[in-house]
Coordinates of C-alpha atoms in Angstrom, one line a residue:
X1 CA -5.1 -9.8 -15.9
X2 CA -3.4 -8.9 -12.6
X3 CA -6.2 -7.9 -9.7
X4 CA -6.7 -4.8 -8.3
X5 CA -4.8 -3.8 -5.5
X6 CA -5.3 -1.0 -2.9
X7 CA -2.4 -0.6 -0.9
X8 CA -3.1 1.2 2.9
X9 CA -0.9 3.2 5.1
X10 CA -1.4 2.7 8.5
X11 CA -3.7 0.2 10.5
X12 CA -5.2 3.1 12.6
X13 CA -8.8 4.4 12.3
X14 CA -8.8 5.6 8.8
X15 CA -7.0 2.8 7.4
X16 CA -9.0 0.3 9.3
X17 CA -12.0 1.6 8.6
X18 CA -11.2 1.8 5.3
X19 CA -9.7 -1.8 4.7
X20 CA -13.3 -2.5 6.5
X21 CA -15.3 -0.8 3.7
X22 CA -13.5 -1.7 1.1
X23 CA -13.6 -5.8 1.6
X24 CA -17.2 -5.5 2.3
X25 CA -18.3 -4.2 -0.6
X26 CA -15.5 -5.5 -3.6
X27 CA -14.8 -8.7 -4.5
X28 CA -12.2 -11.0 -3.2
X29 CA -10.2 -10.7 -6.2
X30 CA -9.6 -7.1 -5.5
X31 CA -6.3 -7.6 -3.0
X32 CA -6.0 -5.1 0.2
X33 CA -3.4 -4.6 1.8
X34 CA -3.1 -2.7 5.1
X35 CA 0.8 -2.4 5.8
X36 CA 2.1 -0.5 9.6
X37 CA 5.2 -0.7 11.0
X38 CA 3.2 -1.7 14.5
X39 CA 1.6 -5.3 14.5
X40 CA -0.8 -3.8 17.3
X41 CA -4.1 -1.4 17.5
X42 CA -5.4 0.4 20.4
X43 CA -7.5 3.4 20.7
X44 CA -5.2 6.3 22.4
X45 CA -8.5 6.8 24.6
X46 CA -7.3 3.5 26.4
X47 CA -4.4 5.6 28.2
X48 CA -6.5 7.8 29.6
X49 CA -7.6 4.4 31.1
X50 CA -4.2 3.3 32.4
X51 CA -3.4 6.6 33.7
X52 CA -6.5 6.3 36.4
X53 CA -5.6 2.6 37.2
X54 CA -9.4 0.9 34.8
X55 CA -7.0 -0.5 32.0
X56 CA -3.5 -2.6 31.7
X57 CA -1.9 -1.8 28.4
X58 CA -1.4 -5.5 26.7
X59 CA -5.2 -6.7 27.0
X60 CA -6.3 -3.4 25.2
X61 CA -4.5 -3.7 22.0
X62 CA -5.4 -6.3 19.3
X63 CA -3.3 -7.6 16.7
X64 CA -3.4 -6.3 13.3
X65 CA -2.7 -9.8 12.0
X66 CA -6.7 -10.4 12.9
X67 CA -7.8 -8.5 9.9
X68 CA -6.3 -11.5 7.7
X69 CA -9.5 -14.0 8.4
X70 CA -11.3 -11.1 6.8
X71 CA -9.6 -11.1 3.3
X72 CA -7.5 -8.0 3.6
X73 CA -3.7 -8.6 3.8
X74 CA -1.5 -7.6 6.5
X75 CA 2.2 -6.4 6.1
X76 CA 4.2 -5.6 9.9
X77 CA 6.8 -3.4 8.2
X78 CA 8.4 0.2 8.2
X79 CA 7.4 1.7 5.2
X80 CA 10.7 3.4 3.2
X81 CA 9.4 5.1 0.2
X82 CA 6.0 6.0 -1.7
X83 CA 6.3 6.4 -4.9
X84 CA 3.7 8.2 -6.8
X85 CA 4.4 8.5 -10.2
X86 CA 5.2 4.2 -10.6
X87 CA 2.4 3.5 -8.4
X88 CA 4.9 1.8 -5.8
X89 CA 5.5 1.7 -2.0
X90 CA 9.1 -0.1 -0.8
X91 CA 9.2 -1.0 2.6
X92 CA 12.4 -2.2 4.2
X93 CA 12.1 -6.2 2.7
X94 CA 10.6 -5.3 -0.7
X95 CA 7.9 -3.2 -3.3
X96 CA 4.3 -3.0 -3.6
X97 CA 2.6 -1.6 -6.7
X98 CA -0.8 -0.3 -6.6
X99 CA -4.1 0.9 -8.3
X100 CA -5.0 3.0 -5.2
X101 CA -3.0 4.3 -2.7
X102 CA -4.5 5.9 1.2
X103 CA -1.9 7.3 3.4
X104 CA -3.6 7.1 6.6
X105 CA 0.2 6.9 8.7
X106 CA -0.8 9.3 11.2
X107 CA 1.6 11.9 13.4
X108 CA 4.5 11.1 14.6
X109 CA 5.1 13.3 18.1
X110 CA 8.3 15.6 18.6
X111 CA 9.5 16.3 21.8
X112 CA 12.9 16.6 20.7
X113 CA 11.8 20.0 19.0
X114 CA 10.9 21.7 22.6
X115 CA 14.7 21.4 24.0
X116 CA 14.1 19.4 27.9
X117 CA 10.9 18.4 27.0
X118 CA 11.0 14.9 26.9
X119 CA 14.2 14.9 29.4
X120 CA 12.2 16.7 32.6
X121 CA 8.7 15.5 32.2
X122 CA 6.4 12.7 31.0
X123 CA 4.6 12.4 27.6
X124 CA 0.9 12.1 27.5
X125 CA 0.6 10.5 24.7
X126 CA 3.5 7.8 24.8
X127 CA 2.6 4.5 25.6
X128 CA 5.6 4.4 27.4
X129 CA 4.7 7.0 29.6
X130 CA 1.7 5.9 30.2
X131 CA 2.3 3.7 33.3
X132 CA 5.0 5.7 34.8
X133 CA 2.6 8.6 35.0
X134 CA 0.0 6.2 37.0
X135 CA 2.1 5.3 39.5
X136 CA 3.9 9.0 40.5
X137 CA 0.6 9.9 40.0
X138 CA -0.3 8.0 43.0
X139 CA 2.5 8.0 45.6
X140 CA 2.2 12.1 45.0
X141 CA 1.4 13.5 48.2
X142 CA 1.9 17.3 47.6
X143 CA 3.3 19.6 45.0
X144 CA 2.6 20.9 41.6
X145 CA 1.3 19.2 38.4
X146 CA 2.2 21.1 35.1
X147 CA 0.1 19.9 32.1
X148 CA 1.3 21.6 28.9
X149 CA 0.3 21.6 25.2
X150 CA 3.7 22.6 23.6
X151 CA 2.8 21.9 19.7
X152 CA -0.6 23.0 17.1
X153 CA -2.1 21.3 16.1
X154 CA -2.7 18.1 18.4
X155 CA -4.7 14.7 18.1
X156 CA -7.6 13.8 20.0
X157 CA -8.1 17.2 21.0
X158 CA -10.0 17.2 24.8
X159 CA -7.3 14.4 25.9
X160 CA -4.9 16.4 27.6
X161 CA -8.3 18.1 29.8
X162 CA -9.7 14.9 30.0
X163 CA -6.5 13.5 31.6
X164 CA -6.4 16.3 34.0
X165 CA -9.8 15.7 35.4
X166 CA -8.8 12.3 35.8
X167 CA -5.8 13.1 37.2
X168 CA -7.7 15.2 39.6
X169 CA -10.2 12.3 40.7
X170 CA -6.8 10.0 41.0
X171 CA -5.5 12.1 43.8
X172 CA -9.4 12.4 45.3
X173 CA -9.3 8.8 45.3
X174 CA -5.6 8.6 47.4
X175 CA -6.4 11.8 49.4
X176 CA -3.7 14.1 48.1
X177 CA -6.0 16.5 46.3
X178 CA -6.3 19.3 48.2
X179 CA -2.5 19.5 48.6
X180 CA -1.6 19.2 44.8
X181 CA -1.8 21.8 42.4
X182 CA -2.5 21.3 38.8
X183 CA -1.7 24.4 36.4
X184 CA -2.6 23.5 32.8
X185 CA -0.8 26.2 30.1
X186 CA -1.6 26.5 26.7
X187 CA -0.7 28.3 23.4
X188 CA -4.2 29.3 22.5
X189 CA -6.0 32.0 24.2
X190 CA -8.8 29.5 25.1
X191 CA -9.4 25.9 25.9
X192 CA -10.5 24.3 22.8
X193 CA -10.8 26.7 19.6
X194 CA -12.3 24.1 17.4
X195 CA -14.7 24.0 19.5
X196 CA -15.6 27.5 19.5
X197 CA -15.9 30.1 22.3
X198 CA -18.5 28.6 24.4
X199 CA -17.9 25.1 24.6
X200 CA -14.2 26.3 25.4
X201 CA -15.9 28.5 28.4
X202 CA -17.6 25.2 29.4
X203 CA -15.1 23.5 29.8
X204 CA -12.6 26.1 31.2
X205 CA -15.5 26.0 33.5
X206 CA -15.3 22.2 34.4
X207 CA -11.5 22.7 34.8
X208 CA -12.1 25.5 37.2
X209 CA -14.7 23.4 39.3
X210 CA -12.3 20.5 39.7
X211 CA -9.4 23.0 40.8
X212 CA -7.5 22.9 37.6
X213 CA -6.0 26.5 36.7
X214 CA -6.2 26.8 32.9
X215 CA -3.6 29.7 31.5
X216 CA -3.9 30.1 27.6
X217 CA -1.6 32.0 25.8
X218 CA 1.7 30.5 26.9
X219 CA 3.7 29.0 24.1
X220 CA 6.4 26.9 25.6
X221 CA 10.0 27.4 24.4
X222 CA 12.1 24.9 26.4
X223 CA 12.0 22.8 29.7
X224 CA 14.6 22.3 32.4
X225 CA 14.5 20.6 35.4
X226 CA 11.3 21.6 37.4
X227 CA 11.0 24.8 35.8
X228 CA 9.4 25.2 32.2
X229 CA 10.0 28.4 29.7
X230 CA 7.5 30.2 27.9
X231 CA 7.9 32.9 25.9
X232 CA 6.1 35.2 28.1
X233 CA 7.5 33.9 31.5
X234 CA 8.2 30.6 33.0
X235 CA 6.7 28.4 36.0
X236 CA 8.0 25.6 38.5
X237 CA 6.9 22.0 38.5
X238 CA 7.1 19.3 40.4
X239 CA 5.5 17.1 37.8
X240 CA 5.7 18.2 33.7
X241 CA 3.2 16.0 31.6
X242 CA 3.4 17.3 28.2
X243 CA 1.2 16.7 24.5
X244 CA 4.4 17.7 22.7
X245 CA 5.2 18.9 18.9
X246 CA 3.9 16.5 16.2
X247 CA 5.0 16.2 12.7
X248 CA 4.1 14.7 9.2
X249 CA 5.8 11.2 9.1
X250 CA 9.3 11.9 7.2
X251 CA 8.2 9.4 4.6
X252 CA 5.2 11.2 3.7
X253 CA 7.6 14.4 3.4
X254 CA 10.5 12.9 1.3
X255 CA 7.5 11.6 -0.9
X256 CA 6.7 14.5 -1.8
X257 CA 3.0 14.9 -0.1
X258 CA 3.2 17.4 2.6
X259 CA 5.1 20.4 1.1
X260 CA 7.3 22.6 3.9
X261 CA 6.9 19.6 6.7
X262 CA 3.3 20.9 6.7
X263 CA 0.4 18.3 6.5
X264 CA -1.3 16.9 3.7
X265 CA -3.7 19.6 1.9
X266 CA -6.4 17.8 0.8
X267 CA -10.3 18.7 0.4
X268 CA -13.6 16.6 1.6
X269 CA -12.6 14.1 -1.2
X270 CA -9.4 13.5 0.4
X271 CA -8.0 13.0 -3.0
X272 CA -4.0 14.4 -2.9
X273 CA -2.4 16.3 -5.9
X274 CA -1.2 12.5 -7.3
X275 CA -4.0 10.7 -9.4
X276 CA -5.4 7.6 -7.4
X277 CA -4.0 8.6 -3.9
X278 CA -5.6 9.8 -1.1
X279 CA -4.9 11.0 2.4
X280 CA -6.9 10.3 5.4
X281 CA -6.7 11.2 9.3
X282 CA -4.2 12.6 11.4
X283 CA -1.7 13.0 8.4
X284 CA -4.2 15.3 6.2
X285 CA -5.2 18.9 6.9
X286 CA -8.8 19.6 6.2
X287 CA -9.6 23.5 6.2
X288 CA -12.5 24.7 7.3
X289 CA -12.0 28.0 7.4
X290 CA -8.8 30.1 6.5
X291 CA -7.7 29.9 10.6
X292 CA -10.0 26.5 11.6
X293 CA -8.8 22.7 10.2
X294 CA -10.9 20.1 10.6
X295 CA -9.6 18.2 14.2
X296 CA -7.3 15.5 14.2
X297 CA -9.3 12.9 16.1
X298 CA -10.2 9.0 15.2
X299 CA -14.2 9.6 14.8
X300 CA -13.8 11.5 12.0
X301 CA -10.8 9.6 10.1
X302 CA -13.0 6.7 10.3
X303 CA -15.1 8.6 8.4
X304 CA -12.8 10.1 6.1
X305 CA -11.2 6.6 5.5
X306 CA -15.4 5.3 4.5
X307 CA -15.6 7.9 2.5
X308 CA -12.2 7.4 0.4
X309 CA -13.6 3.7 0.2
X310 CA -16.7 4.4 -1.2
X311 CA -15.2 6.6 -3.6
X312 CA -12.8 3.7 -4.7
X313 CA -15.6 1.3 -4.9
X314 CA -17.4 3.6 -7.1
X315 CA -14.0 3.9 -9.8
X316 CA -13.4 0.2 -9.6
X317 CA -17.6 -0.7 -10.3
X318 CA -17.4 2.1 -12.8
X319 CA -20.0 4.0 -10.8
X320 CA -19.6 7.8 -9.9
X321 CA -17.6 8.8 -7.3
X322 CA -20.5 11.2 -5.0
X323 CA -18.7 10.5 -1.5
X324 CA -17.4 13.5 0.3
X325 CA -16.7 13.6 4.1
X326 CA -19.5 15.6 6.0
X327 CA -17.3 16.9 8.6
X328 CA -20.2 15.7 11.1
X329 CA -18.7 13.6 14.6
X330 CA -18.3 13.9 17.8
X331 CA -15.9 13.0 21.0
X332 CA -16.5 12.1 24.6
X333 CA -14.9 14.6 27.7
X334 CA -13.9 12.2 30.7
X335 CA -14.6 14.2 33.5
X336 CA -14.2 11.1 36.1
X337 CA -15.8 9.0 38.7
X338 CA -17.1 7.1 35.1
X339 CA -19.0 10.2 33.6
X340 CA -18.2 11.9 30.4
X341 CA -19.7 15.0 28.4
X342 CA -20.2 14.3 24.7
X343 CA -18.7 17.0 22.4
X344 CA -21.3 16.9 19.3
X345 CA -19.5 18.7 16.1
X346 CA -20.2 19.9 12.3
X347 CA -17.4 21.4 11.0
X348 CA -19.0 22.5 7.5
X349 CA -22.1 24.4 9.6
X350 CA -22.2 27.1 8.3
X351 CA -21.2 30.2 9.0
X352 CA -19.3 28.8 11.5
X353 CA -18.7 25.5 12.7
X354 CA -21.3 23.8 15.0
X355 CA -20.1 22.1 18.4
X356 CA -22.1 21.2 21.3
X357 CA -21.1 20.2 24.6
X358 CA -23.5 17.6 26.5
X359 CA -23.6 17.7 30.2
X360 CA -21.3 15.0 32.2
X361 CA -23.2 11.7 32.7
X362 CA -22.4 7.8 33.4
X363 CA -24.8 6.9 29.8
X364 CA -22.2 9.1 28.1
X365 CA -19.2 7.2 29.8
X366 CA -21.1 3.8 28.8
X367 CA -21.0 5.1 25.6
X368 CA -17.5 6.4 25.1
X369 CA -16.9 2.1 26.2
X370 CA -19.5 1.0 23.7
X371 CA -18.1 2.7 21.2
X372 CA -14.3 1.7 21.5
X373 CA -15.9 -2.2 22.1
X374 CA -18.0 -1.8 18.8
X375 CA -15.1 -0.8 16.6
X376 CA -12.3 -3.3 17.8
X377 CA -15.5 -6.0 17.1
X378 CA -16.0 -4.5 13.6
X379 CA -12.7 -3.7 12.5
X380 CA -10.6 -6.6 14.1

């Protein structure tokens, strides 16, 4: 008799945590493998870190190749086709068939669908951008900063404010502060709408104290040199730095899974429409409400990915499956100067969902550390 396998896409959060779960609690026998076209973790928090000058890229990432002395298989490859109805994933060198399948491959991000965009300004969220954004942000003397959320929905969603308040203390560090300007525009008419109308007052309040100009309600249509287009009027730059379009991973769509481009539909089981596969983290939509999804942001795919793993622990131990994600995390707001606000949230609260805003503090910073530290221990 042939052992169980699980088969996971993706060695982010989710699938990390869930690999995690899983060979704690199921024999050795039962095979796991975790397969990403990456051979490298990092936390996207950790370019908010390069970006103010704490953190170097290559000693922040670990190798996914470390979760092998734990018993759970590693695979480094692009992943071609998923198969649903065989049980089968091919990747480019050959086939895997399993008894459980978790998607857990994440967003891929789409500049290319905001014409200019990636051509006039940097990307906030590519590595590669990362450093380049560091050092202009550093020789700036004077000028303009544009921050712009060009695409809904977006991961990690206080990044892009966290950046600009750290973008902020950079030029208070170097002196050019009070001759740059930083303009933040966004499609929604306030800050954060997950977070509901107060905590997005709070921190439109925050912004405001550090200087930062927060104009909601400008959906951006295209970018040209210093000068970016929305559809209700444009605005000069001298520096773009953009969270741009993402979209379901095209494997994931040719699969079948996430019908019209859209993400995967799935409830707090995070079972898909196929028998036996699930979908966890950025590459699942959660709904909350008809208008609110649950966030896309690693605290709670960690969760969903423990509580697809105890769900396949209880089919393979004949047990019943009683695991449902709680909708119950929480994410740290860099403000600088090694503070943070903690963003408390329960997104099944009813009527409404529950989020909470913590004051600014250097124990929250120590934690937002502690807690990247604890999973890279756990995990890898």
């Amino acid at each position: 008799m042939r052992p169980i396998s699980i088969v996971i896409l993706g060695g982010g959060f989710g699938g990390l945590a869930a690999a995690n779960e899983l060979r704690e609690n199921l024999t050795q026998d039962t095979r796991i493998t975790i397969i990403d076209k990456k051979d490298w973790f990092m936390m996207d928090l950790v370019k908010l870190w390069i970006i103010n000058g704490t953190r170097e890229f290559e000693p922040s990432k670990r190798q996914l190749e470390n979760v092998t002395k734990k018993g759970i298989e590693f695979v480094n490859e692009d992943v071609l086709k998923i198969d649903p109805v065989n049980r089968s994933v091919r990747t480019k060198y050959r086939q895997f068939h399993y008894d459980f399948l978790i998607l857990a491959l994440g967003v891929e991000l789409a500049p290319d669908q905001i014409p200019g965009l990636k051509e006039n300004g940097f990307i906030l969220y590519d590595i590669n951008d990362v450093p380049k954004i560091r050092d202009t942000i550093r020789q700036m003397k004077s000028g303009k900063i544009v921050m712009a959320i060009t695409g809904l929905p977006y991961k990690c969603p206080p990044a892009p404010f966290e950046a600009a308040l750290l973008i902020r203390s950079v030029l208070e560090e170097t002196g050019a502060s009070d001759s740059v300007q930083i303009d933040f525009y966004s499609p929604t008419p306030i800050t954060l709408p997950a977070g509901g109308p107060q905590v997005s007052e709070e921190i439109f309040q925050i912004l405001k104290s550090k200087k930062i100009e927060f104009l909601g309600n400008h959906k951006t249509i295209a970018v040209e040199p210093n000068k970016i287009k929305f559809e209700n009027g444009e605005a000069n730059f001298d520096i773009l730095i953009s969270v741009p379009p993402h979209k379901v991973p095209s494997v994931v769509v040719e699969s079948g899974f996430a019908e019209n481009g859209k993400f995967v539909l799935v409830d707090k089981t995070c079972k898909t429409k196929h028998d036996r596969v699930y979908a966890i983290g950025d590459v699942n939509q959660i709904m909350v409400t008809d208008k609110i999804a649950v966030p896309k942001a690693g605290i709670f795919a960690e969760a969903e990915g423990i509580t697809v793993a105890k769900n396949i622990i209880s089919q393979i131990k004949n047990e019943l499956e009683t695991s449902a994600f709680d909708g119950k995390g929480g994410c740290f707001l860099e403000t600088g100067k090694g503070t943070a606000g903690y963003l408390q949230v329960d997104m099944f609260a009813t009527p409404d969902p529950l989020t909470q805003l913590k004051s600014a503090s250097a124990e929250h910073f120590a934690e937002k550390e502690k807690f990247e530290q604890e999973r890279l221990k756990k995990w890898l």
